[in-house]
């Protein structure tokens, strides 16, 4: 589904990503681990086409990234950032945003279901998000990201700030999407999490794949 071929990313002669080759199949679940500053978020930004490799090539379903428009790519590959990036309006307006950019009807039923699944079922769509806590905002960001089913979901420490109960609910939701064929690439510092559901664990050190473990 996704393939990186000898991908490098250099800034000022520094190798932030150094010759990474990787194939990710449909529905595959991969945990990305590695020390701080090793290049994990940079790898995700490359896969999300927010930055381009200085060497190498990335292919989605056999097609090189240059031949795919950024809008199309970002609908197929969804990137959940480390920090929440909601607009300071209502929950409903935030959850309706993915439909808006696609010119589609807002699926209120799915939004309600997701809100409940991330543990915020007691709020209604008119609640303003600027009054919510950091963890609540992050959970709304996750719900917004899951309004549409992408081909691949990139998660950057998505649940690191959440309590155990909420993290587990969200993990369940996300791994159910994997069963429906969504590929998952998840940066996590939690060993417990990385061994729980993933099929594979990749360790990045100094911009290279240092170790690849089969967990299945
Ligand atoms: N555009 C850039 N210019 C200069 N340095 C950069 C740039 N992008 C990333 N870096 C550097 O590359 C290294 C890897 O950054 P990255 O954010 O990918 O690390 P990470 O593995 O996600 O770390 P963490 O676990 O702390 O989030 C860091 O040292 C960072 O400062
Ligand atoms: Mg990072």
GROMACS .gro file of C-alpha atoms and ligand atoms in nm:
model
  248
    1UNK     CA    1   0.000   0.000   0.000
    2UNK     CA    2   0.271   0.247   0.105
    3UNK     CA    3   0.635   0.211   0.018
    4UNK     CA    4   0.940   0.417   0.113
    5UNK     CA    5   1.243   0.353  -0.105
    6UNK     CA    6   1.578   0.475   0.028
    7UNK     CA    7   1.426   0.786   0.178
    8UNK     CA    8   1.656   1.046   0.333
    9UNK     CA    9   1.592   1.392   0.469
   10UNK     CA   10   1.886   1.623   0.521
   11UNK     CA   11   1.887   1.969   0.675
   12UNK     CA   12   2.210   2.168   0.682
   13UNK     CA   13   2.417   1.858   0.602
   14UNK     CA   14   2.258   1.674   0.893
   15UNK     CA   15   2.088   1.341   0.819
   16UNK     CA   16   1.760   1.360   1.005
   17UNK     CA   17   1.626   1.060   0.812
   18UNK     CA   18   1.893   0.835   0.670
   19UNK     CA   19   1.813   0.589   0.394
   20UNK     CA   20   1.490   0.437   0.524
   21UNK     CA   21   1.314   0.172   0.318
   22UNK     CA   22   0.985   0.040   0.441
   23UNK     CA   23   0.673  -0.131   0.308
   24UNK     CA   24   0.341  -0.099   0.483
   25UNK     CA   25   0.057  -0.329   0.386
   26UNK     CA   26  -0.314  -0.264   0.407
   27UNK     CA   27  -0.442  -0.311   0.763
   28UNK     CA   28  -0.092  -0.350   0.903
   29UNK     CA   29  -0.028  -0.204   1.248
   30UNK     CA   30   0.318  -0.072   1.324
   31UNK     CA   31   0.451   0.086   1.643
   32UNK     CA   32   0.732   0.337   1.595
   33UNK     CA   33   0.964   0.372   1.892
   34UNK     CA   34   1.300   0.537   1.949
   35UNK     CA   35   1.469   0.810   2.151
   36UNK     CA   36   1.362   1.174   2.145
   37UNK     CA   37   1.503   1.355   1.844
   38UNK     CA   38   1.563   1.034   1.647
   39UNK     CA   39   1.343   1.140   1.355
   40UNK     CA   40   1.008   0.974   1.426
   41UNK     CA   41   0.788   1.282   1.370
   42UNK     CA   42   0.997   1.377   1.066
   43UNK     CA   43   0.926   1.032   0.919
   44UNK     CA   44   0.553   1.094   0.964
   45UNK     CA   45   0.575   1.439   0.808
   46UNK     CA   46   0.744   1.279   0.505
   47UNK     CA   47   0.471   1.016   0.478
   48UNK     CA   48   0.204   1.287   0.508
   49UNK     CA   49   0.382   1.490   0.238
   50UNK     CA   50   0.422   1.792   0.466
   51UNK     CA   51   0.790   1.778   0.368
   52UNK     CA   52   0.959   1.603   0.076
   53UNK     CA   53   1.251   1.361   0.092
   54UNK     CA   54   1.584   1.508  -0.015
   55UNK     CA   55   1.662   1.162  -0.156
   56UNK     CA   56   1.451   0.859  -0.232
   57UNK     CA   57   1.088   0.815  -0.323
   58UNK     CA   58   0.757   0.741  -0.153
   59UNK     CA   59   0.476   0.550  -0.330
   60UNK     CA   60   0.110   0.517  -0.242
   61UNK     CA   61  -0.053   0.218  -0.413
   62UNK     CA   62   0.238   0.212  -0.655
   63UNK     CA   63   0.210   0.578  -0.748
   64UNK     CA   64   0.496   0.817  -0.664
   65UNK     CA   65   0.401   1.110  -0.441
   66UNK     CA   66   0.478   1.370  -0.710
   67UNK     CA   67   0.186   1.233  -0.910
   68UNK     CA   68  -0.065   1.265  -0.627
   69UNK     CA   69  -0.215   1.600  -0.530
   70UNK     CA   70  -0.152   1.698  -0.166
   71UNK     CA   71  -0.528   1.724  -0.102
   72UNK     CA   72  -0.594   1.371  -0.230
   73UNK     CA   73  -0.300   1.236  -0.037
   74UNK     CA   74  -0.410   1.391   0.290
   75UNK     CA   75  -0.757   1.243   0.256
   76UNK     CA   76  -0.603   0.900   0.211
   77UNK     CA   77  -0.336   0.941   0.476
   78UNK     CA   78  -0.455   1.101   0.794
   79UNK     CA   79  -0.205   1.245   1.042
   80UNK     CA   80  -0.295   1.294   1.404
   81UNK     CA   81  -0.049   1.541   1.551
   82UNK     CA   82   0.114   1.536   1.891
   83UNK     CA   83  -0.076   1.851   1.993
   84UNK     CA   84  -0.443   1.939   1.948
   85UNK     CA   85  -0.520   2.184   1.667
   86UNK     CA   86  -0.890   2.263   1.704
   87UNK     CA   87  -1.047   2.597   1.612
   88UNK     CA   88  -1.177   2.786   1.910
   89UNK     CA   89  -1.540   2.734   1.818
   90UNK     CA   90  -1.786   2.461   1.907
   91UNK     CA   91  -1.741   2.084   1.919
   92UNK     CA   92  -1.995   2.049   1.636
   93UNK     CA   93  -1.814   2.296   1.409
   94UNK     CA   94  -1.488   2.113   1.465
   95UNK     CA   95  -1.636   1.771   1.397
   96UNK     CA   96  -1.813   1.901   1.084
   97UNK     CA   97  -1.489   2.038   0.938
   98UNK     CA   98  -1.370   1.720   0.757
   99UNK     CA   99  -1.708   1.702   0.578
  100UNK     CA  100  -1.687   2.069   0.491
  101UNK     CA  101  -1.351   2.036   0.315
  102UNK     CA  102  -1.491   1.741   0.118
  103UNK     CA  103  -1.813   1.923   0.031
  104UNK     CA  104  -2.012   1.649   0.193
  105UNK     CA  105  -2.294   1.632   0.441
  106UNK     CA  106  -2.198   1.630   0.810
  107UNK     CA  107  -2.264   1.283   0.951
  108UNK     CA  108  -2.404   1.384   1.291
  109UNK     CA  109  -2.466   1.025   1.390
  110UNK     CA  110  -2.102   0.929   1.342
  111UNK     CA  111  -1.992   1.245   1.523
  112UNK     CA  112  -2.215   1.157   1.821
  113UNK     CA  113  -2.084   0.802   1.823
  114UNK     CA  114  -1.720   0.917   1.814
  115UNK     CA  115  -1.778   1.180   2.082
  116UNK     CA  116  -1.919   0.910   2.305
  117UNK     CA  117  -1.637   0.668   2.224
  118UNK     CA  118  -1.370   0.919   2.326
  119UNK     CA  119  -1.553   0.960   2.658
  120UNK     CA  120  -1.716   1.297   2.589
  121UNK     CA  121  -2.074   1.184   2.530
  122UNK     CA  122  -2.196   1.419   2.803
  123UNK     CA  123  -2.112   1.726   2.594
  124UNK     CA  124  -2.328   1.851   2.312
  125UNK     CA  125  -2.228   1.996   1.975
  126UNK     CA  126  -2.279   2.353   2.098
  127UNK     CA  127  -2.012   2.332   2.366
  128UNK     CA  128  -1.720   2.562   2.290
  129UNK     CA  129  -1.387   2.380   2.277
  130UNK     CA  130  -1.186   2.671   2.418
  131UNK     CA  131  -1.337   2.598   2.760
  132UNK     CA  132  -1.230   2.237   2.761
  133UNK     CA  133  -0.923   2.081   2.923
  134UNK     CA  134  -0.612   1.982   2.726
  135UNK     CA  135  -0.700   1.611   2.735
  136UNK     CA  136  -1.059   1.680   2.631
  137UNK     CA  137  -0.942   1.892   2.340
  138UNK     CA  138  -0.707   1.615   2.235
  139UNK     CA  139  -0.991   1.365   2.242
  140UNK     CA  140  -1.205   1.592   2.022
  141UNK     CA  141  -0.910   1.619   1.782
  142UNK     CA  142  -0.900   1.238   1.766
  143UNK     CA  143  -1.277   1.218   1.706
  144UNK     CA  144  -1.248   1.478   1.428
  145UNK     CA  145  -0.965   1.284   1.267
  146UNK     CA  146  -1.173   0.966   1.265
  147UNK     CA  147  -1.483   1.116   1.102
  148UNK     CA  148  -1.361   0.962   0.776
  149UNK     CA  149  -1.187   0.630   0.735
  150UNK     CA  150  -0.848   0.690   0.573
  151UNK     CA  151  -0.627   0.427   0.406
  152UNK     CA  152  -0.358   0.498   0.658
  153UNK     CA  153  -0.361   0.663   0.996
  154UNK     CA  154  -0.047   0.822   1.139
  155UNK     CA  155  -0.055   0.885   1.512
  156UNK     CA  156   0.209   1.087   1.691
  157UNK     CA  157   0.188   1.004   2.062
  158UNK     CA  158  -0.184   1.053   2.021
  159UNK     CA  159  -0.290   0.926   2.361
  160UNK     CA  160   0.019   1.006   2.568
  161UNK     CA  161  -0.157   1.281   2.765
  162UNK     CA  162  -0.468   1.077   2.838
  163UNK     CA  163  -0.556   0.860   3.137
  164UNK     CA  164  -0.551   0.485   3.102
  165UNK     CA  165  -0.925   0.440   3.065
  166UNK     CA  166  -0.957   0.692   2.783
  167UNK     CA  167  -0.641   0.571   2.607
  168UNK     CA  168  -0.772   0.218   2.604
  169UNK     CA  169  -1.109   0.326   2.460
  170UNK     CA  170  -0.937   0.515   2.183
  171UNK     CA  171  -0.690   0.234   2.111
  172UNK     CA  172  -0.982  -0.001   2.073
  173UNK     CA  173  -1.151   0.233   1.827
  174UNK     CA  174  -0.833   0.268   1.624
  175UNK     CA  175  -0.746  -0.100   1.613
  176UNK     CA  176  -1.102  -0.173   1.502
  177UNK     CA  177  -1.028   0.052   1.205
  178UNK     CA  178  -0.721  -0.163   1.134
  179UNK     CA  179  -0.948  -0.466   1.118
  180UNK     CA  180  -1.143  -0.277   0.851
  181UNK     CA  181  -0.823  -0.239   0.648
  182UNK     CA  182  -0.678   0.092   0.769
  183UNK     CA  183  -0.299   0.077   0.809
  184UNK     CA  184  -0.176   0.219   1.138
  185UNK     CA  185   0.159   0.378   1.211
  186UNK     CA  186   0.176   0.489   1.571
  187UNK     CA  187   0.462   0.663   1.753
  188UNK     CA  188   0.451   0.557   2.112
  189UNK     CA  189   0.678   0.577   2.413
  190UNK     CA  190   0.472   0.321   2.595
  191UNK     CA  191   0.622  -0.027   2.580
  192UNK     CA  192   0.303  -0.165   2.719
  193UNK     CA  193   0.103  -0.012   2.436
  194UNK     CA  194   0.350  -0.110   2.166
  195UNK     CA  195   0.344  -0.476   2.261
  196UNK     CA  196  -0.030  -0.496   2.316
  197UNK     CA  197  -0.185  -0.477   1.971
  198UNK     CA  198   0.077  -0.414   1.708
  199UNK     CA  199   0.190  -0.652   1.441
  200UNK     CA  200   0.532  -0.496   1.408
  201UNK     CA  201   0.762  -0.263   1.604
  202UNK     CA  202   1.019  -0.044   1.435
  203UNK     CA  203   1.289   0.131   1.632
  204UNK     CA  204   1.431   0.450   1.484
  205UNK     CA  205   1.771   0.568   1.606
  206UNK     CA  206   1.953   0.863   1.450
  207UNK     CA  207   1.725   0.861   1.148
  208UNK     CA  208   1.774   0.494   1.066
  209UNK     CA  209   1.572   0.179   1.127
  210UNK     CA  210   1.780   0.016   1.400
  211UNK     CA  211   1.554  -0.273   1.475
  212UNK     CA  212   1.238  -0.435   1.341
  213UNK     CA  213   1.043  -0.680   1.558
  214UNK     CA  214   0.762  -0.904   1.449
  215UNK     CA  215   0.505  -0.902   1.731
  216UNK     CA  216   0.238  -1.119   1.576
  217LIG     N1  217   1.331   2.148   0.949
  217LIG     C1  218   1.423   2.116   1.038
  217LIG     N2  219   1.535   2.189   1.053
  217LIG     C2  220   1.630   2.154   1.140
  217LIG     N3  221   1.622   2.048   1.221
  217LIG     C3  222   1.513   1.972   1.213
  217LIG     C4  223   1.408   2.000   1.122
  217LIG     N4  224   1.311   1.906   1.138
  217LIG     C5  225   1.355   1.824   1.235
  217LIG     N5  226   1.476   1.862   1.280
  217LIG     C6  227   1.558   1.792   1.381
  217LIG     O1  228   1.556   1.656   1.353
  217LIG     C7  229   1.560   1.577   1.472
  217LIG     C8  230   1.447   1.479   1.472
  217LIG     O2  231   1.325   1.548   1.500
  217LIG     P1  232   1.186   1.471   1.519
  217LIG     O3  233   1.086   1.572   1.555
  217LIG     O4  234   1.161   1.389   1.399
  217LIG     O5  235   1.221   1.377   1.643
  217LIG     P2  236   1.129   1.274   1.720
  217LIG     O6  237   1.191   1.139   1.706
  217LIG     O7  238   0.988   1.289   1.678
  217LIG     O8  239   1.146   1.322   1.873
  217LIG     P3  240   1.040   1.325   1.995
  217LIG     O9  241   1.030   1.183   2.045
  217LIG    O10  242   1.107   1.413   2.094
  217LIG    O11  243   0.912   1.382   1.945
  217LIG     C9  244   1.557   1.677   1.587
  217LIG    O12  245   1.688   1.693   1.634
  217LIG    C10  246   1.504   1.804   1.522
  217LIG    O13  247   1.555   1.917   1.584
  218LIG    MG1  248   0.814   1.368   1.771
   0.00000   0.00000   0.00000
